[in-house]
GROMACS .gro file of C-alpha atoms in nm:
model
  235
    1MET     CA    1   1.979  -1.446  -0.064
    2SER     CA    2   1.738  -1.375  -0.345
    3ASN     CA    3   1.755  -1.046  -0.477
    4PHE     CA    4   1.454  -0.798  -0.500
    5ARG     CA    5   1.369  -0.933  -0.879
    6GLU     CA    6   1.386  -1.286  -0.760
    7SER     CA    7   1.152  -1.232  -0.462
    8ILE     CA    8   0.904  -0.999  -0.563
    9LEU     CA    9   0.850  -0.971  -0.901
   10LEU     CA   10   0.631  -1.216  -1.123
   11PRO     CA   11   0.714  -1.342  -1.444
   12GLU     CA   12   0.532  -1.151  -1.730
   13GLN     CA   13   0.173  -1.243  -1.806
   14ASN     CA   14  -0.088  -1.073  -2.025
   15ARG     CA   15  -0.404  -1.216  -1.887
   16ASN     CA   16  -0.560  -0.899  -1.781
   17ILE     CA   17  -0.439  -0.666  -2.030
   18SER     CA   18  -0.720  -0.731  -2.263
   19GLU     CA   19  -0.970  -0.614  -1.983
   20ILE     CA   20  -0.846  -0.244  -1.992
   21PRO     CA   21  -0.989   0.010  -2.210
   22ILE     CA   22  -0.749   0.071  -2.529
   23ALA     CA   23  -0.649   0.424  -2.479
   24SER     CA   24  -0.581   0.284  -2.092
   25ARG     CA   25  -0.404   0.016  -2.243
   26ARG     CA   26  -0.177   0.218  -2.436
   27LYS     CA   27  -0.082   0.421  -2.125
   28VAL     CA   28  -0.006   0.114  -1.900
   29LEU     CA   29   0.185  -0.086  -2.157
   30GLY     CA   30   0.409   0.249  -2.254
   31ALA     CA   31   0.470   0.286  -1.881
   32ILE     CA   32   0.538  -0.078  -1.760
   33GLY     CA   33   0.884  -0.119  -1.949
   34LEU     CA   34   0.996   0.123  -1.712
   35THR     CA   35   0.806  -0.002  -1.367
   36ALA     CA   36   1.009  -0.305  -1.277
   37THR     CA   37   1.352  -0.104  -1.323
   38ALA     CA   38   1.208   0.178  -1.124
   39LEU     CA   39   1.078  -0.010  -0.847
   40CYS     CA   40   1.407  -0.269  -0.832
   41ALA     CA   41   1.602   0.101  -0.764
   42SER     CA   42   1.388   0.172  -0.481
   43SER     CA   43   1.435   0.156  -0.102
   44THR     CA   44   1.233  -0.157  -0.024
   45THR     CA   45   1.383  -0.499  -0.071
   46ALA     CA   46   1.214  -0.839   0.058
   47SER     CA   47   1.338  -1.152   0.201
   48ALA     CA   48   1.372  -1.487   0.012
   49GLY     CA   49   1.011  -1.574   0.164
   50TRP     CA   50   0.755  -1.344   0.267
   51LEU     CA   51   0.599  -1.541   0.492
   52PHE     CA   52   0.241  -1.588   0.620
   53LYS     CA   53   0.161  -1.750   0.956
   54LYS     CA   54  -0.099  -1.691   1.207
   55LYS     CA   55  -0.002  -1.584   1.568
   56ASP     CA   56  -0.244  -1.638   1.821
   57ASP     CA   57  -0.485  -1.702   1.554
   58ASP     CA   58  -0.585  -1.345   1.505
   59MET     CA   59  -0.313  -1.172   1.211
   60PRO     CA   60  -0.086  -1.235   0.973
   61VAL     CA   61   0.305  -1.171   1.012
   62VAL     CA   62   0.490  -1.061   0.740
   63LYS     CA   63   0.876  -1.070   0.729
   64VAL     CA   64   1.059  -0.803   0.537
   65ARG     CA   65   1.436  -0.677   0.496
   66THR     CA   66   1.470  -0.325   0.394
   67SER     CA   67   1.755  -0.092   0.331
   68SER     CA   68   1.757   0.273   0.355
   69ASN     CA   69   1.865   0.404   0.005
   70GLN     CA   70   1.559   0.629  -0.145
   71ARG     CA   71   1.476   0.730  -0.481
   72SER     CA   72   1.479   1.094  -0.560
   73THR     CA   73   1.222   1.274  -0.704
   74SER     CA   74   1.161   1.624  -0.851
   75GLN     CA   75   0.782   1.702  -0.710
   76ASN     CA   76   0.748   1.849  -0.405
   77LEU     CA   77   0.461   1.739  -0.191
   78SER     CA   78   0.374   1.918   0.138
   79ARG     CA   79   0.561   1.765   0.422
   80ASN     CA   80   0.335   1.926   0.684
   81VAL     CA   81   0.080   1.710   0.849
   82GLY     CA   82  -0.215   1.819   1.131
   83GLY     CA   83  -0.548   1.864   1.145
   84PHE     CA   84  -0.624   1.530   1.317
   85PRO     CA   85  -0.902   1.481   1.598
   86ASP     CA   86  -0.728   1.624   1.953
   87GLU     CA   87  -0.812   1.286   2.120
   88TRP     CA   88  -0.650   1.052   1.841
   89THR     CA   89  -0.329   1.310   1.854
   90ARG     CA   90  -0.298   1.279   2.207
   91LEU     CA   91  -0.282   0.917   2.160
   92GLN     CA   92  -0.020   0.907   1.935
   93GLY     CA   93   0.200   1.173   2.079
   94SER     CA   94   0.531   1.221   1.904
   95ASN     CA   95   0.495   0.901   1.657
   96ILE     CA   96   0.299   1.119   1.454
   97ALA     CA   97   0.612   1.343   1.338
   98LYS     CA   98   0.826   1.060   1.349
   99TYR     CA   99   0.580   0.852   1.093
  100ALA     CA  100   0.564   1.143   0.901
  101ASP     CA  101   0.920   1.223   0.890
  102TYR     CA  102   0.943   0.846   0.773
  103LEU     CA  103   0.687   0.871   0.490
  104ASN     CA  104   0.824   1.208   0.382
  105SER     CA  105   1.169   1.018   0.323
  106LEU     CA  106   1.015   0.781   0.063
  107LYS     CA  107   0.986   1.111  -0.155
  108MET     CA  108   0.671   0.994  -0.333
  109LYS     CA  109   0.542   1.162  -0.633
  110LYS     CA  110   0.154   1.124  -0.604
  111ILE     CA  111   0.081   1.050  -0.197
  112SER     CA  112   0.176   1.262   0.117
  113ALA     CA  113   0.233   1.203   0.475
  114GLN     CA  114  -0.116   1.374   0.548
  115ASP     CA  115  -0.277   1.130   0.314
  116VAL     CA  116  -0.155   0.838   0.482
  117ILE     CA  117  -0.167   0.921   0.863
  118SER     CA  118  -0.528   1.061   0.778
  119ALA     CA  119  -0.637   0.720   0.703
  120HIS     CA  120  -0.544   0.620   1.045
  121ALA     CA  121  -0.698   0.895   1.264
  122LYS     CA  122  -1.036   0.692   1.257
  123GLN     CA  123  -1.278   0.597   1.518
  124ARG     CA  124  -1.534   0.293   1.551
  125GLY     CA  125  -1.749   0.337   1.835
  126ASP     CA  126  -1.513   0.431   2.137
  127CYS     CA  127  -1.226   0.244   1.947
  128TRP     CA  128  -0.958   0.447   1.786
  129ASN     CA  129  -0.733   0.333   1.503
  130THR     CA  130  -0.329   0.408   1.602
  131LEU     CA  131  -0.030   0.421   1.389
  132PRO     CA  132   0.137   0.087   1.298
  133PRO     CA  133   0.406  -0.023   1.522
  134LYS     CA  134   0.727   0.149   1.413
  135GLU     CA  135   0.933  -0.157   1.320
  136TRP     CA  136   0.644  -0.214   1.070
  137TRP     CA  137   0.690   0.115   0.907
  138ALA     CA  138   0.889  -0.024   0.630
  139ARG     CA  139   0.632  -0.270   0.518
  140MET     CA  140   0.400   0.010   0.412
  141GLY     CA  141   0.648   0.213   0.264
  142TYR     CA  142   0.695  -0.078  -0.026
  143THR     CA  143   0.303  -0.078  -0.072
  144LEU     CA  144   0.300   0.292  -0.103
  145ARG     CA  145   0.574   0.324  -0.362
  146VAL     CA  146   0.360   0.037  -0.586
  147ILE     CA  147   0.041   0.256  -0.562
  148ASP     CA  148   0.253   0.586  -0.612
  149ARG     CA  149   0.367   0.399  -0.922
  150ILE     CA  150   0.024   0.306  -1.045
  151SER     CA  151  -0.078   0.639  -1.038
  152GLU     CA  152   0.205   0.743  -1.242
  153ILE     CA  153   0.116   0.532  -1.529
  154MET     CA  154  -0.218   0.622  -1.475
  155ASP     CA  155  -0.130   0.962  -1.477
  156ILE     CA  156  -0.436   1.010  -1.239
  157SER     CA  157  -0.426   1.145  -0.890
  158VAL     CA  158  -0.472   0.976  -0.585
  159LYS     CA  159  -0.816   1.105  -0.408
  160GLU     CA  160  -0.815   0.963  -0.057
  161ILE     CA  161  -0.599   0.668   0.129
  162VAL     CA  162  -0.927   0.516   0.299
  163SER     CA  163  -0.747   0.272   0.466
  164ALA     CA  164  -0.386   0.154   0.563
  165TYR     CA  165  -0.315  -0.029   0.891
  166ARG     CA  166  -0.569  -0.101   1.120
  167SER     CA  167  -0.500  -0.219   1.472
  168PRO     CA  168  -0.646  -0.550   1.557
  169GLN     CA  169  -0.905  -0.384   1.799
  170TYR     CA  170  -0.992  -0.142   1.528
  171ASN     CA  171  -1.024  -0.396   1.235
  172ALA     CA  172  -1.255  -0.605   1.464
  173ARG     CA  173  -1.505  -0.310   1.429
  174CYS     CA  174  -1.475  -0.252   1.098
  175ALA     CA  175  -1.785  -0.423   0.895
  176GLY     CA  176  -1.691  -0.709   0.662
  177ALA     CA  177  -1.319  -0.701   0.764
  178LYS     CA  178  -1.151  -1.047   0.757
  179LYS     CA  179  -1.020  -1.164   1.096
  180HIS     CA  180  -0.689  -1.214   0.937
  181SER     CA  181  -0.686  -0.894   0.715
  182TRP     CA  182  -0.376  -0.774   0.579
  183HIS     CA  183  -0.435  -0.437   0.736
  184GLN     CA  184  -0.297  -0.576   1.048
  185ALA     CA  185  -0.005  -0.653   0.898
  186ASN     CA  186   0.078  -0.276   0.772
  187VAL     CA  187   0.124  -0.423   0.392
  188ALA     CA  188  -0.247  -0.339   0.287
  189VAL     CA  189  -0.400   0.003   0.135
  190ASP     CA  190  -0.764   0.062   0.029
  191VAL     CA  191  -0.735   0.350  -0.220
  192GLN     CA  192  -0.952   0.568  -0.421
  193PHE     CA  193  -0.836   0.778  -0.735
  194GLU     CA  194  -0.979   1.032  -0.954
  195THR     CA  195  -1.146   0.794  -1.156
  196SER     CA  196  -1.350   0.478  -1.155
  197ALA     CA  197  -1.244   0.189  -0.900
  198TYR     CA  198  -1.305  -0.053  -1.164
  199HIS     CA  199  -1.037   0.126  -1.388
  200VAL     CA  200  -0.774   0.134  -1.109
  201THR     CA  201  -0.855  -0.239  -1.002
  202GLN     CA  202  -0.801  -0.331  -1.370
  203THR     CA  203  -0.489  -0.128  -1.402
  204ALA     CA  204  -0.348  -0.254  -1.096
  205ARG     CA  205  -0.386  -0.607  -1.189
  206ALA     CA  206  -0.236  -0.595  -1.524
  207VAL     CA  207   0.074  -0.383  -1.389
  208ARG     CA  208   0.106  -0.654  -1.122
  209ASP     CA  209   0.100  -0.944  -1.357
  210ARG     CA  210   0.369  -0.765  -1.587
  211GLY     CA  211   0.613  -0.772  -1.274
  212LEU     CA  212   0.542  -0.463  -1.073
  213PHE     CA  213   0.490  -0.621  -0.764
  214LYS     CA  214   0.340  -0.965  -0.592
  215GLY     CA  215   0.003  -0.912  -0.404
  216GLY     CA  216  -0.356  -0.890  -0.359
  217VAL     CA  217  -0.575  -0.678  -0.574
  218GLY     CA  218  -0.935  -0.654  -0.446
  219SER     CA  219  -1.231  -0.457  -0.666
  220TYR     CA  220  -1.480  -0.254  -0.470
  221SER     CA  221  -1.760  -0.020  -0.558
  222SER     CA  222  -1.550   0.280  -0.471
  223PHE     CA  223  -1.242   0.184  -0.402
  224THR     CA  224  -0.929  -0.068  -0.504
  225HIS     CA  225  -0.734  -0.268  -0.236
  226ILE     CA  226  -0.376  -0.302  -0.305
  227ASP     CA  227  -0.142  -0.506  -0.078
  228THR     CA  228   0.202  -0.675  -0.114
  229ARG     CA  229   0.160  -0.973   0.081
  230GLY     CA  230   0.402  -1.174  -0.209
  231THR     CA  231   0.151  -1.388  -0.323
  232SER     CA  232  -0.094  -1.255  -0.605
  233VAL     CA  233  -0.461  -1.293  -0.551
  234ASN     CA  234  -0.781  -1.132  -0.699
  235TRP     CA  235  -1.108  -1.080  -0.550
   0.00000   0.00000   0.00000
């Protein structure tokens, strides 16, 4: 069975570092040396193969093996969640508190449970999005820790988790969303930072290509898509 480094980390590559402004490049390169080590010690490991299959021709299927050890942090984000639409809260029931407990257990430095859950409490027409299935929670844990680490490297706060898990029904209502969106597999996040999306995109690609994770990085005008599908893709 492959270990975390064998199954997730990429060989060193330098192709995107030159695209980052010099000041940001120095900050990124100074932090990259610690990045792979930090994530290798984290709670999520991947199986030897991340599998992409089509199930009923409507969504990707990902197989991820996880462990329960968690990395500690000295920063205390708020553990409280709330303020969601009443109808959505009623539909999700006790899963809201349970998912918040899981997210808080990740002990992220820059992302709170409120940030993540708020991305799910959205409606398109008469269709509400939902929280992810419980058996898929650990998939998002790895993606969130990647984003949390990128935030640390840039030393810039996350402004908003725009989108995380999308149910198939909700995804079908999202303009421009692909039928086989990785958001449906709970491994993708659209995120805004307190800086330009271009800067975030270039930094995410640079640290990925230096070994932080394997996944997709998509550039949009107001946010960056980051996922941990297991194959590196840019758009």
